[in-house]
Each structure stands twice: as structure tokens, then as C-alpha cells.
Coordinates of C-alpha atoms in Angstrom, one line a residue:
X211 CA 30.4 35.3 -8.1
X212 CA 28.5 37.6 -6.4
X213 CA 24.9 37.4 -5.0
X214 CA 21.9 39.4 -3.2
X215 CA 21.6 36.9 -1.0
X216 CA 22.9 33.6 0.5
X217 CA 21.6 31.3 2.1
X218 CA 23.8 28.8 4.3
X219 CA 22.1 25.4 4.6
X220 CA 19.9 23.4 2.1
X221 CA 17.7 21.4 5.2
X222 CA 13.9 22.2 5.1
X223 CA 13.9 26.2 6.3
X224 CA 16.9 27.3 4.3
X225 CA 15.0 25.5 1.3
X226 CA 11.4 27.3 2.7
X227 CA 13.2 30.8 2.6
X228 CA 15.0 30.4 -0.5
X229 CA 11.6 29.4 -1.8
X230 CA 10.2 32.4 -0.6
X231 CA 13.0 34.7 -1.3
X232 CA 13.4 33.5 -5.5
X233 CA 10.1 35.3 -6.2
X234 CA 12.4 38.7 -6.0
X235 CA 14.1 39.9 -9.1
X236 CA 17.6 39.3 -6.6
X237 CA 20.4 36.9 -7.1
X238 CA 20.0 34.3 -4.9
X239 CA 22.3 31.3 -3.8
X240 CA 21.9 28.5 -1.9
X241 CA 25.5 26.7 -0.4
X242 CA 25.5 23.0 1.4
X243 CA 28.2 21.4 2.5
X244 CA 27.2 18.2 1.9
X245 CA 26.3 16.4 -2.0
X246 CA 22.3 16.7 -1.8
X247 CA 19.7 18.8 0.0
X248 CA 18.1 17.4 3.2
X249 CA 21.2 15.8 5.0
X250 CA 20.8 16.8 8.4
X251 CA 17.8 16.6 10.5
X252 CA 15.4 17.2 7.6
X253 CA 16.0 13.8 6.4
X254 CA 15.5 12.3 10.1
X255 CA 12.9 13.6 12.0
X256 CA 9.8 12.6 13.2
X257 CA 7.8 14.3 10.0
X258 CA 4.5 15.7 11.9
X259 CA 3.1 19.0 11.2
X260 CA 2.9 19.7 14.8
X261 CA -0.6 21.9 16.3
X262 CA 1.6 24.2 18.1
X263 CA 0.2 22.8 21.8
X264 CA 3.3 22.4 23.5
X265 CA 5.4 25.2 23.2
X266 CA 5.9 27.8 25.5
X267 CA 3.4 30.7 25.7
X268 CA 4.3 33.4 24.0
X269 CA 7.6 32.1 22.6
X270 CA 8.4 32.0 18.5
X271 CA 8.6 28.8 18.9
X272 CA 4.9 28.8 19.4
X273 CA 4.1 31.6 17.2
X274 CA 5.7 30.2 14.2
X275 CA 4.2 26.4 14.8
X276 CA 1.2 27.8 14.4
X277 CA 1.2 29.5 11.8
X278 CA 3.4 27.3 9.8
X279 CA 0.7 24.7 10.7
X280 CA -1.9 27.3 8.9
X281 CA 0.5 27.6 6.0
X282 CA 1.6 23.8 5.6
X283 CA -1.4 22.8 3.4
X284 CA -1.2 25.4 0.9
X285 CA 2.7 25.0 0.4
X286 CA 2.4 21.3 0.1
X287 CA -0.4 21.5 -2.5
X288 CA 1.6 24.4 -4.3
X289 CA 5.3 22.4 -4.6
X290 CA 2.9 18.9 -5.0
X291 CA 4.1 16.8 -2.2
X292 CA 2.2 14.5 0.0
X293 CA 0.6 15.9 3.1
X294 CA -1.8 14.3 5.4
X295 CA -4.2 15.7 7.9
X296 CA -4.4 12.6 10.4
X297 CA -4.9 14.1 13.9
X298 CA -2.7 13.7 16.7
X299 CA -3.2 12.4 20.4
X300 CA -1.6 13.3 23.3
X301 CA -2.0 10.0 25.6
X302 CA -2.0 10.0 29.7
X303 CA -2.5 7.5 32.1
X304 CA -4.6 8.9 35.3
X305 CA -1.8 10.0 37.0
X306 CA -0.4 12.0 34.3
X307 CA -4.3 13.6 33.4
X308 CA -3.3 17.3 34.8
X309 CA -0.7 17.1 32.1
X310 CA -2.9 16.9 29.4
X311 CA -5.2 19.5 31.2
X312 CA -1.9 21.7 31.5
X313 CA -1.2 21.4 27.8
X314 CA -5.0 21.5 26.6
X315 CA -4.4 25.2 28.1
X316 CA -1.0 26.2 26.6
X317 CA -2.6 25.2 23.3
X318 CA -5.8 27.2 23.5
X319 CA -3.2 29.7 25.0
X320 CA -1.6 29.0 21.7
X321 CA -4.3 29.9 19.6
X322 CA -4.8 26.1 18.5
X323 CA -8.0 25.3 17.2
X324 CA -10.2 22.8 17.9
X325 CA -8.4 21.1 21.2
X326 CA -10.1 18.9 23.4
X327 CA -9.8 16.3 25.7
X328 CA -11.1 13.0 25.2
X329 CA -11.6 10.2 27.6
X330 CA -11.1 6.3 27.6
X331 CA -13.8 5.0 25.6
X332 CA -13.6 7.5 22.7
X333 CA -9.6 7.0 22.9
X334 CA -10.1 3.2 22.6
X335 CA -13.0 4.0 20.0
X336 CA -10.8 6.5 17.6
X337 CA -7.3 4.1 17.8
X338 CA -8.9 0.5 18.7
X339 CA -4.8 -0.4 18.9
X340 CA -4.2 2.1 21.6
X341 CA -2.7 0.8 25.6
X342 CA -5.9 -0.1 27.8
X343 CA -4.6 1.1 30.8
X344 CA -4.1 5.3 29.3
X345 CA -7.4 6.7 30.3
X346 CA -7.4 10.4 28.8
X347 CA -5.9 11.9 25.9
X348 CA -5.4 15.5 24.0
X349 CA -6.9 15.4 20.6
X350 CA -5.5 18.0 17.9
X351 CA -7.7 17.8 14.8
X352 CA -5.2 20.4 13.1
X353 CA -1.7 18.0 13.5
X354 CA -0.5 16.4 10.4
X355 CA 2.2 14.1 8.8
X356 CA 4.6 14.8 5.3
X357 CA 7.4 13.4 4.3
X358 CA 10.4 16.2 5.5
X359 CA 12.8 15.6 2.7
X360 CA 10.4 15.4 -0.4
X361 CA 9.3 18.9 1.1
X362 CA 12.7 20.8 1.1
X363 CA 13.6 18.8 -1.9
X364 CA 10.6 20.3 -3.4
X365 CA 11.3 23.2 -1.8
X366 CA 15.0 23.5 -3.3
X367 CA 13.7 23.0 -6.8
X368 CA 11.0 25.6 -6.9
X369 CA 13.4 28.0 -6.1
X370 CA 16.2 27.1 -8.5
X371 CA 13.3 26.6 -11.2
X372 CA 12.8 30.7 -10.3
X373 CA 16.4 31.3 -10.4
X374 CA 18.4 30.4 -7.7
X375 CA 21.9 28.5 -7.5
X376 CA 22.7 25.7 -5.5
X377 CA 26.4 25.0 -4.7
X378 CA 26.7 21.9 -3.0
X379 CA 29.7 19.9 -1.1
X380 CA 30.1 23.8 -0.3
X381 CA 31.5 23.6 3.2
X382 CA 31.8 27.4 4.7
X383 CA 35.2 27.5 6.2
X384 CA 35.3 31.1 6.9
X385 CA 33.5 34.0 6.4
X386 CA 34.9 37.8 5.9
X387 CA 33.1 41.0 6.2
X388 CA 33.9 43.5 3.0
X389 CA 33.1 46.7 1.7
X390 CA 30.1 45.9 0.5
X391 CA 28.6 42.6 2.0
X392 CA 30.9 39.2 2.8
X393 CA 33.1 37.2 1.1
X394 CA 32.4 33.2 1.9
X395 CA 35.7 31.0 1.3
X396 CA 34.8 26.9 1.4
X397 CA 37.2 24.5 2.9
X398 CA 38.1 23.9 -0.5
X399 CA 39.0 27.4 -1.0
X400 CA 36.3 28.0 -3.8
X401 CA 34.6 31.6 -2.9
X402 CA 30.9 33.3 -3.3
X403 CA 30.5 37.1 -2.5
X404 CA 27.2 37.8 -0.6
X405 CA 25.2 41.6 0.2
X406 CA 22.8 39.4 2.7
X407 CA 24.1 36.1 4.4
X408 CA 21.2 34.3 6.0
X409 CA 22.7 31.4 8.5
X410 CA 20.7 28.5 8.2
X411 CA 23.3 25.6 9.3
X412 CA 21.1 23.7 11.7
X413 CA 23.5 22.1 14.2
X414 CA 26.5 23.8 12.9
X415 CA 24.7 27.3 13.1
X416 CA 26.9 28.5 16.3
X417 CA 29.9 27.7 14.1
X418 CA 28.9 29.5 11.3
X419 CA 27.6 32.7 13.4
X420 CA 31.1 32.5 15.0
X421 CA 32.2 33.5 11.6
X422 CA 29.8 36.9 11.1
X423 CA 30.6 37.7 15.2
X424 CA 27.6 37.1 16.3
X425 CA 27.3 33.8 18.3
X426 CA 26.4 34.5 22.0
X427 CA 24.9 31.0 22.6
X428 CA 25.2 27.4 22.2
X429 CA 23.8 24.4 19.6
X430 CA 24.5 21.2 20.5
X431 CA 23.5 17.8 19.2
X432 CA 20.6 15.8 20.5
X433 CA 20.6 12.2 19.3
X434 CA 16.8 11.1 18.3
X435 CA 16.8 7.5 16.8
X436 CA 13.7 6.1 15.0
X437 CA 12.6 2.4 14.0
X438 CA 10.3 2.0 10.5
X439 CA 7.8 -0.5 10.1
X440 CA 7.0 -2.4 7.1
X441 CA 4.0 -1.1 4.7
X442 CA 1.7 -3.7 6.1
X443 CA 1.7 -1.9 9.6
X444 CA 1.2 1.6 8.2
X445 CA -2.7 1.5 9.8
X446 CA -2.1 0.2 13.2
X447 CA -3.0 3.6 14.3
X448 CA -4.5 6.6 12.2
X449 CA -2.8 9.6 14.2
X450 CA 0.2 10.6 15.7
X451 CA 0.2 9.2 19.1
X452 CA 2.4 10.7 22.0
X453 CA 2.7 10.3 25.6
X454 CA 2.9 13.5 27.6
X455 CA 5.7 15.8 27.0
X456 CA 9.0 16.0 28.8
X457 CA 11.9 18.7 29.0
X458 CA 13.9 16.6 26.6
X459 CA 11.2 17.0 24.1
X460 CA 7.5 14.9 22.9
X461 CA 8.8 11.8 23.8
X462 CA 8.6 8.6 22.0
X463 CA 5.6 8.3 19.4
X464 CA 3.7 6.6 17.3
X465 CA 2.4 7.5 13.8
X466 CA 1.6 6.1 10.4
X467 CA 4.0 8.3 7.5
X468 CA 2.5 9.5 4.1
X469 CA 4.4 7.3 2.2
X470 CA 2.3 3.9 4.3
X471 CA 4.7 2.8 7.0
X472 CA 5.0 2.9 10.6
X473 CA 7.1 5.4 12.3
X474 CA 8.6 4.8 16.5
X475 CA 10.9 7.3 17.9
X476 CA 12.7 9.1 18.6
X477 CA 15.1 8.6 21.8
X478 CA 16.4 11.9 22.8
X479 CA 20.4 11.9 24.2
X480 CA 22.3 15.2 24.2
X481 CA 25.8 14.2 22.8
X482 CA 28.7 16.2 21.6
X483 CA 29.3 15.1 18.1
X484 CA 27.6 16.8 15.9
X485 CA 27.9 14.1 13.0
X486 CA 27.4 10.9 15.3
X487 CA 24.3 9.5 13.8
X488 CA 25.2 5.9 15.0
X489 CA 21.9 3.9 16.3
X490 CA 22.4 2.3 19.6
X491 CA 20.8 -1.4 21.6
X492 CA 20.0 1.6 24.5
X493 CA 18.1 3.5 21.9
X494 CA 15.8 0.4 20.7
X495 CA 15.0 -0.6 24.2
X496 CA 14.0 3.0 25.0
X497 CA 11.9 2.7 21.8
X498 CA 10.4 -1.0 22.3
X499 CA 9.5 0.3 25.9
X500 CA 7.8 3.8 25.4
X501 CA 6.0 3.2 22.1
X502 CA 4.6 0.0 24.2
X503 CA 3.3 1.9 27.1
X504 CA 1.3 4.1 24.1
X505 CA 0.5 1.5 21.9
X506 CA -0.1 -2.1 22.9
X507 CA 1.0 -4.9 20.5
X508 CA 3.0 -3.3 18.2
X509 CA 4.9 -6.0 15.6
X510 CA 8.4 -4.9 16.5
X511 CA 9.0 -8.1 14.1
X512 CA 8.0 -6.4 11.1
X513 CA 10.7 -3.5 11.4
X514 CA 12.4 -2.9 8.4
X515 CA 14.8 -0.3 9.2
X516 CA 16.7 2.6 11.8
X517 CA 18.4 5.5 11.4
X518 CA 19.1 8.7 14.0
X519 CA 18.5 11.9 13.1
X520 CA 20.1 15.1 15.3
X521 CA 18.2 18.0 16.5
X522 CA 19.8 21.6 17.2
X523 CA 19.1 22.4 20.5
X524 CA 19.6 26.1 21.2
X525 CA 20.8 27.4 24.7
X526 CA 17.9 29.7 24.7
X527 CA 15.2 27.1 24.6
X528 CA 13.7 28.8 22.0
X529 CA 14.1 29.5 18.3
X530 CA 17.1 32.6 17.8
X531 CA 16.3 34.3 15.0
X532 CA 17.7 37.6 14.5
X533 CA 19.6 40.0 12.0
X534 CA 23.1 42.2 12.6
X535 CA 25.0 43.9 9.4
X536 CA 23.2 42.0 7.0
X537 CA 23.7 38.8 8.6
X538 CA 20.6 36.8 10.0
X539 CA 20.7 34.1 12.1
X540 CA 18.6 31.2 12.4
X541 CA 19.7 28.7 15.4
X542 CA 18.1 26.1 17.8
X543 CA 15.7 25.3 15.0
X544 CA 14.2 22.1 17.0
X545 CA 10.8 20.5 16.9
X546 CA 9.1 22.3 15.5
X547 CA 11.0 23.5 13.1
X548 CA 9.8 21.5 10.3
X549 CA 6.3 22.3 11.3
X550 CA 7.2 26.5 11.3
X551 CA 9.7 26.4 8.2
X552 CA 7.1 28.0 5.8
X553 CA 6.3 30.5 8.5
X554 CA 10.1 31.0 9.5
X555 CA 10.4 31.8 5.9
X556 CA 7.2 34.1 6.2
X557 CA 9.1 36.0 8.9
X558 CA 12.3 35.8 7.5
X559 CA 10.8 37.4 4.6
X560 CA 9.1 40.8 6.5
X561 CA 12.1 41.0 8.7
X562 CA 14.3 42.0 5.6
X563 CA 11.6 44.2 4.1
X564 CA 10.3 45.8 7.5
X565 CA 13.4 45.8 9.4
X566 CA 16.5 45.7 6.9
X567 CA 15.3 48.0 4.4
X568 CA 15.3 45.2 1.7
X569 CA 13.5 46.8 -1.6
X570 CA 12.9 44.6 -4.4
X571 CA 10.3 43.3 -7.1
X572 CA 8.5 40.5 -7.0
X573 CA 9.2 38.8 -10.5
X574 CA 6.8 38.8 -13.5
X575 CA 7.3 35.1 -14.7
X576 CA 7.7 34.3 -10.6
X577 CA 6.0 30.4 -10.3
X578 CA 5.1 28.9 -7.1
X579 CA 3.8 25.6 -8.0
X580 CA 6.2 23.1 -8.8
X581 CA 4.7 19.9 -11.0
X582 CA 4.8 17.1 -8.9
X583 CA 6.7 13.9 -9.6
X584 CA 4.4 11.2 -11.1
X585 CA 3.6 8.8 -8.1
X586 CA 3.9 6.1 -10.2
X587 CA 2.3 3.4 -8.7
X588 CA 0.0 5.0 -7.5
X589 CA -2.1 6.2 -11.0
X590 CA -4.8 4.8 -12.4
X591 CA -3.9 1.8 -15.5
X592 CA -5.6 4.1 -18.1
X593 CA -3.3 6.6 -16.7
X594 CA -0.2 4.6 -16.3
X595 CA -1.0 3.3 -20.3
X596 CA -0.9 6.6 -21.4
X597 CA 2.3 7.5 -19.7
X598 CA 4.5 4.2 -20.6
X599 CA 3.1 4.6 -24.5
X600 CA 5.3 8.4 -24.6
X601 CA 8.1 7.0 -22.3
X602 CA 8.3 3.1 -22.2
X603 CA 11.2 4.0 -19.4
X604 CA 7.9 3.8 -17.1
X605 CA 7.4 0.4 -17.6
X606 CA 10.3 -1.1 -16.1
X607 CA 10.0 -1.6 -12.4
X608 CA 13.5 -0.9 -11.0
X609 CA 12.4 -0.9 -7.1
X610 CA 9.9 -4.1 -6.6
X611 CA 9.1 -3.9 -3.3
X612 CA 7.6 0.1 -3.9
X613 CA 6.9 -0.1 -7.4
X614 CA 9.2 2.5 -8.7
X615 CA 9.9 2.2 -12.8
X616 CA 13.0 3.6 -14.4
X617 CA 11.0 6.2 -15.7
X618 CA 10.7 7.5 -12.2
X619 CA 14.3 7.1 -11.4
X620 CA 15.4 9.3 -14.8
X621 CA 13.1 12.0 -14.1
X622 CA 14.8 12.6 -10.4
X623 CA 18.1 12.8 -11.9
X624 CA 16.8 15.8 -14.1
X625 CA 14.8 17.4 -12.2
X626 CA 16.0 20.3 -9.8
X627 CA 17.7 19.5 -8.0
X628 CA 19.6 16.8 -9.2
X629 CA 19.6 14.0 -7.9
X630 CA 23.6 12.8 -8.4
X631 CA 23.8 9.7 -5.9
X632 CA 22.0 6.7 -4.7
X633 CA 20.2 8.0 -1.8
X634 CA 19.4 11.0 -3.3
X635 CA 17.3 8.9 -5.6
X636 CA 16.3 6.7 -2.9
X637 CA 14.6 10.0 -1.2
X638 CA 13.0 11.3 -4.2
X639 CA 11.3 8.1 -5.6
X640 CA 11.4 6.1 -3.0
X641 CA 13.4 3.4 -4.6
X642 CA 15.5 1.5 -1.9
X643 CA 12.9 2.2 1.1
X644 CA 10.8 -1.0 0.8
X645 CA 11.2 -4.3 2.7
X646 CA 15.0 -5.2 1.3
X647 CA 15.8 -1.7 1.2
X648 CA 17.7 -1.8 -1.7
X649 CA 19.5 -5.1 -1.7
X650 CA 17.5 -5.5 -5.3
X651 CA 17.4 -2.5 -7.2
X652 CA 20.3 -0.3 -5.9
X653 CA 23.0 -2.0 -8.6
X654 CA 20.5 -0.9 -11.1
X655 CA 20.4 2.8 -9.6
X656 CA 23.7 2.8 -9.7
X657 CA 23.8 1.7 -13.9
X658 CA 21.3 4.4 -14.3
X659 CA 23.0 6.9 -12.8
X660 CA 25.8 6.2 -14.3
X661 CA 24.4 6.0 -17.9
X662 CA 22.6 9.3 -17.3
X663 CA 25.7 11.2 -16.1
X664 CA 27.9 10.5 -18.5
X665 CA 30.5 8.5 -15.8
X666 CA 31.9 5.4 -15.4
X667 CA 29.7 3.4 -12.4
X668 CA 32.7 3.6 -10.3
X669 CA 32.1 7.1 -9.9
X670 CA 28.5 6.8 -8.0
X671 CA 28.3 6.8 -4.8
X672 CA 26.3 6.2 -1.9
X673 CA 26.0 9.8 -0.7
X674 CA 28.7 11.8 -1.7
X675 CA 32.3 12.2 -0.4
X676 CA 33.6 8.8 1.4
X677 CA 30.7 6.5 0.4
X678 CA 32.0 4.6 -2.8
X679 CA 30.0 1.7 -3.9
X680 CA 32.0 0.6 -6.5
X681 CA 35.7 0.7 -6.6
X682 CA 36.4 -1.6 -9.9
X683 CA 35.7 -4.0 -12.4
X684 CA 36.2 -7.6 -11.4
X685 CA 35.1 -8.9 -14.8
X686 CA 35.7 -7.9 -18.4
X687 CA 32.7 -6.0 -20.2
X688 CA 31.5 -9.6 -21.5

């Protein structure tokens, strides 16, 4: 088939401009190579809504932080995911105060609002749980925290609700110039036609620019692993705390997530493999180290899980983003890219109308809210009556340790777009992410998707190609 446009990666900015781009009455496809939206670093990253403090002067890396951080709360209250305005601090000890004065003044630089810098009392007074010994800090009242995935997942659907396609375990194996746009061939040989290919491919961006010509730099894998906390630690601190920034990125922080837990990392180690997402002893000790020297007494004991998420770092050392024959390129989308997707899909946006001579109409049923999913346990009991007396599938609790009903679970799995494996319904509910993180309710998951796909339970996997749970029966059906 052929489309307007396609977009190549379904992480958080291929989901923003897609978003942006299914208001237009053009075809519109979305292709991911692997089985669910948010699988690279959207679904491991730090999840603040950066300020736009540190980044260079004058770079689109700063220009697009910024205003993505203008845009955030109006794009998270239209596709109805969780968003939190929580502050942030910047943490020094006295040797390290002409630091924070250095960034204070790239931020105001910036165009930040509200900077300042605060000294040890009102830093022990706003975070009581804060190191003693740091004696100054940067405060940016306009940082906040969401949860990365739910937003491109949310992202995703809005634009599929408006008429876009989503094609994943698409893997883009080469790509071919034509007559009259590109012809896009998978590795398993299936084929989409495009008139506008927009590169969004995270770490794999050089590979795919290869493809179009147009790949005069570098992307290479930078390791960041994180620790999670349990639910009960998800107030030890109200903002985002980080030490002062290094070359390698804003170091190791500190920061309560919107869904209640506690969030340390990440590490950063530039590797070679772009799909090495292993989590390493060196990694933890960098972690139980530099989130103590920010925050003192941390319960490392209550740490429920890890993972590693990889950042695309450009050879530029700032974001690329640029068009040639139809093609646009997006590469060394780094921190902060989740904070500048809805801007980078803003800009993304006037760069085909003002500089590509895009013309089209913006759609007359066009809908940019998205209902949000129901939150479950977080309604009122009236409200929860109400819902379980049209659906009793709300009253079962699948996932104990976060509350989350079968209901819940059902609704992902219909709901663009579909969730078709465990943890894609472990990142849209929620189920799976509490204290036993899964050990209970993911055999039930796995029933339910089953029952609502029509397939034998063998057939569910974990996350798509390689990641069987079930491989047969070891008992009849009685």
C-alpha cells in the first residue's frame, strides 16, 4: 500500500508527530520493528519533563526543551495521561556552587522561567531527606515527571483513532527511492510505498538514514540503568533531584514517578551494541553511590526492580533534524527528547508546510483528546459501583499488589493500540509493576489474552518474537 507519509519508529516523537500529522486529510503510517509501541528508550528513561536549563545556548536541543516543556501540560491533559508538575533541583556541594551559578545562567539564557538559586536551609526545608553536607541548589519550578510509555502509547492511539496505520514487527531492511516517493521492503520482505518518509529510529536512525543517502554522522548506544523503589518510598523526596551536570549527561538522580514509586539512575556507559540492555553490579554501585551523595538514607532495601534503557547519542552533540528529497531525519534524540517530542513534532510539522511545500487540510471530524483509561483504583466507591454494575469484569482484581481488575486488562487489549502481549499490558495498566512484579497475576494475563485473541495460551508471549511463556500443556484440560 501506499501512503502520504511514513513514519519509521513508534518511541515517543514518532508517536508525537504522527499525532500531530493524523489531523491532515493524508494517509498516514506508522512502521516498528518490534511487537508494541515504546520499546526502545521511551520505555526506559528517566521520565522528567526537563526545564530546558542545561542545554547548550542556542542549540535545538534547547529550543525544543523548552518549548516542549510549554506544550507538555496541554498534550498530556488532551491524550489523558498522568503528568506532574513537581519541581526539580539541581544539587552542589560548595565546591561545585559556580556550577549551579553557570547553569542558573544558561537557563535564564534559555528562556526558563522562574530559576533561582536556593541555599542550605531552604534546600533542607523544601526536601527534609536531602544530603546535609550539599549547600546550594538550582530550583526549576517548571520541571516535571510522566510516565514515557503511557504518553507515546497514548500518543500512538490518538492518531490511529484519526486514521493512521500501525504495522508492527515491521523491521525496515532497505529502503528505495522511486518515481514518485520510496518503496520500504521489511526484513521479512513485506513492502509499504511512502511520498514522505520521516526517520524516526532512535538508535538505529544512522542505519536507516544510510538507506535514504543521507547519513553523514554517527548514533551510538549509551547504556543508562535505573533501580525502582517500592510504592511506600514514592515521597522520600517531592522533586527531581540531580547533582550537577557532566559531559556524559545529568548524572544520577532522584525523583518520585507519577505512578508513586521511587526512581535512581541512570548510569551512563557508551557501548557498541545497540540492543545490549543487560544491567550490570558496576551499574548498581554507580547508582547506590551517586544517588547517596544527593540523597542521604535512601532504603536501597526496598528496591523492587532494574532495567537499562539506551540513549541515541548523536555525533553532533545536538539534536539533527533535517529534510532531503522528501526524507526527514530525526537522530541523536537524547535527553531531552522526551521532554521536546510534542515540540519536535510542532517543528516537524512547519518544516513540511514552510519548507517542503506540504499542502493539505486539516480534517473536519479531526479529535485530539483521547478518553483516558479508567485508573481504576484510583476512583471514588460510588464511582467504581457504578462502573462494576455495567461491566462486572471491573470487579476482579487481576494485579493485587496495584489494584488492577480484569476490566482494566480487557480494555487495553482493545483499545488502540492493541495491546497483544504481556508487557504491553503490563505498561498500559500497570498490572505486573507492583512489589512481585508479576509473579501473581501474569498467568492470568496470559489466560486473558489468550481468551480475548482468539489463540491458544501458547501463543502469548512475553514481548513479541523470542519471548515464549508457554510452550505446552503439561496436564489435560481437567
Amino acid at each position: 500500500m501506499k501512503y502520504d507519509i511514513v513514519i519509521i519508529g513508534a518511541g515517543v516523537v514518532g508517536g508525537m508527530i504522527a499525532r500531530t500529522l493524523a489531523k491532515y486529510d493524508k494517509t498516514l503510517c506508522i512502521l516498528e520493528k518490534e511487537n508494541d509501541v515504546a520499546m526502545g528508550a521511551t520505555k526506559a528513561n528517566s521520565a522528567i519533563v526537563h526545564a530546558g536549563f542545561d542545554a547548550k545556548e542556542g542549540s535545538l536541543k534547547a529550543k525544543l526543551n523548552v518549548r516542549g516543556s510549554i506544550l507538555m501540560p496541554t498534550v498530556t491533559k488532551e491524550l489523558g495521561v498522568k503528568y506532574k508538575n513537581n519541581e526539580a533541583l539541581v544539587v552542589a556541594f560548595e565546591n561545585e556552587r559556580a556550577e549551579v551559578e553557570d547553569i542558573y545562567e544558561r537557563g535564564i539564557r534559555n528562556g526558563v522561567p522562574g530559576l533561582r538559586i536556593v541555599e542550605k536551609d531552604e534546600l533542607r526545608a523544601l526536601e527534609p531527606n536531602i544530603n546535609p553536607d550539599l549547600t546550594c541548589a538550582l530550583l526549576a519550578p517548571t520541571s516535571a515527571i510522566v510516565c514515557p510509555y503511557e504518553l507515546c502509547i497514548a500518543a500512538v492511539g490518538n492518531a490511529m483513532d484519526n486514521g493512521a496505520d500501525l504495522k508492527l514487527n515491521f523491521e525496515v531492511a532497505n529502503i528505495e527511492k522511486t518515481a514518485d516517493g520510496y518503496k520500504i521492503t521489511s526484513a521479512k520482505g513485506d513492502v509499504v510505498e511512502a511520498g514522505i518518509v520521516i526517520n524516526s529510529a532512535g538508535v538505529y536512525s544512522d542505519k536507516i538514514a544510510a538507506m535514504t543517502g543521507d547519513c553523514d554522522f554517527d548514533v551510538h548506544p549509551r547504556r543508562g540503568e535505573y533501580m525502582v523503589l517500592d510504592k511506600e518510598c514514592g515521597a522520600f523526596t517531592q522533586r527531581t533531584i540531580f547533582h550537577t551536570p557532566t559531559k556524559m549527561g545529568k548524572g544520577i538522580l532522584v525523583s518520585p514517578t507519577v505512578d508513586g514509586n521511587l526512581l535512581l539512575g541512570p548510569t551512563a556507559t557508551d557501548i557498541e551494541d545497540k540492543n545490549d540492555t543487560s544491567t550490570t553490579p558496576e551499574g548498581f554501585a554507580t547508582i547506590f553511590s551517586k544517588a547517596s551523595d544527593n540523597v542521604a538514607n535512601i532504603p536501597f532495601n526496598k528496591v523492587i526492580t532494574s532495567f537499562t534503557g539506551l540513549r541515541a547519542v548523536g555525533s553532533t552533540g545536538d539534536f539533527i533534524i533535517r529534510h532531503r528529497d522528501n526524507v526527514i531525519t530525526l537522530a541523536g534524540i537524547e535527553s531531552p527528547g522526551l521532554s521536546s517530542a510534542p515540540a519536535i513534532a510542532e517543528y516537524i510539522d512547519e518544516m513540511l508546510k514552510n519548507e517542503m511545500g506540504f499542502e493539505a487540510n486539516v480534517k473536519a471530524d479531526y479529535n485530539p483528546i483521547r478518553k483516558p483509561a479508567h485508573y481504576f483504583h484510583s476512583l471514588s466507591m460510588e464511582k467504581k459501583n457504578e462502573i462494576i454494575k455495567k461491566d462486572p469484569r471491573y470487579g476482579r482484581i487481576v494485579c493485587r499488589c496495584e489494584g488492577i481488575t480484569e476490566g482494566e486488562i480487557v480494555e487495553a487489549i482493545h483499545t488502540n493500540p492493541k495491546a497483544t502481549d504481556v508487557d504491553g499490558i503490563k505498561r498500559r495498566t500497570r498490572s505486573g509493576m507492583g512489589r512481585c512484579q508479576g509473579g501473581f497475576c501474569s498467568p492470568i494475563v496470559v489466560d486473558i489474552l489468550a481468551r480475548e485473541n482468539g489463540m491458544d495460551f501458547t501463543g502469548v508471549t512475553k514481548f513479541g518474537k523470542g519471548s515464549v511463556i508457554n510452550y505446552e500443556k503439561t496436564k489435560g484440560d481437567n
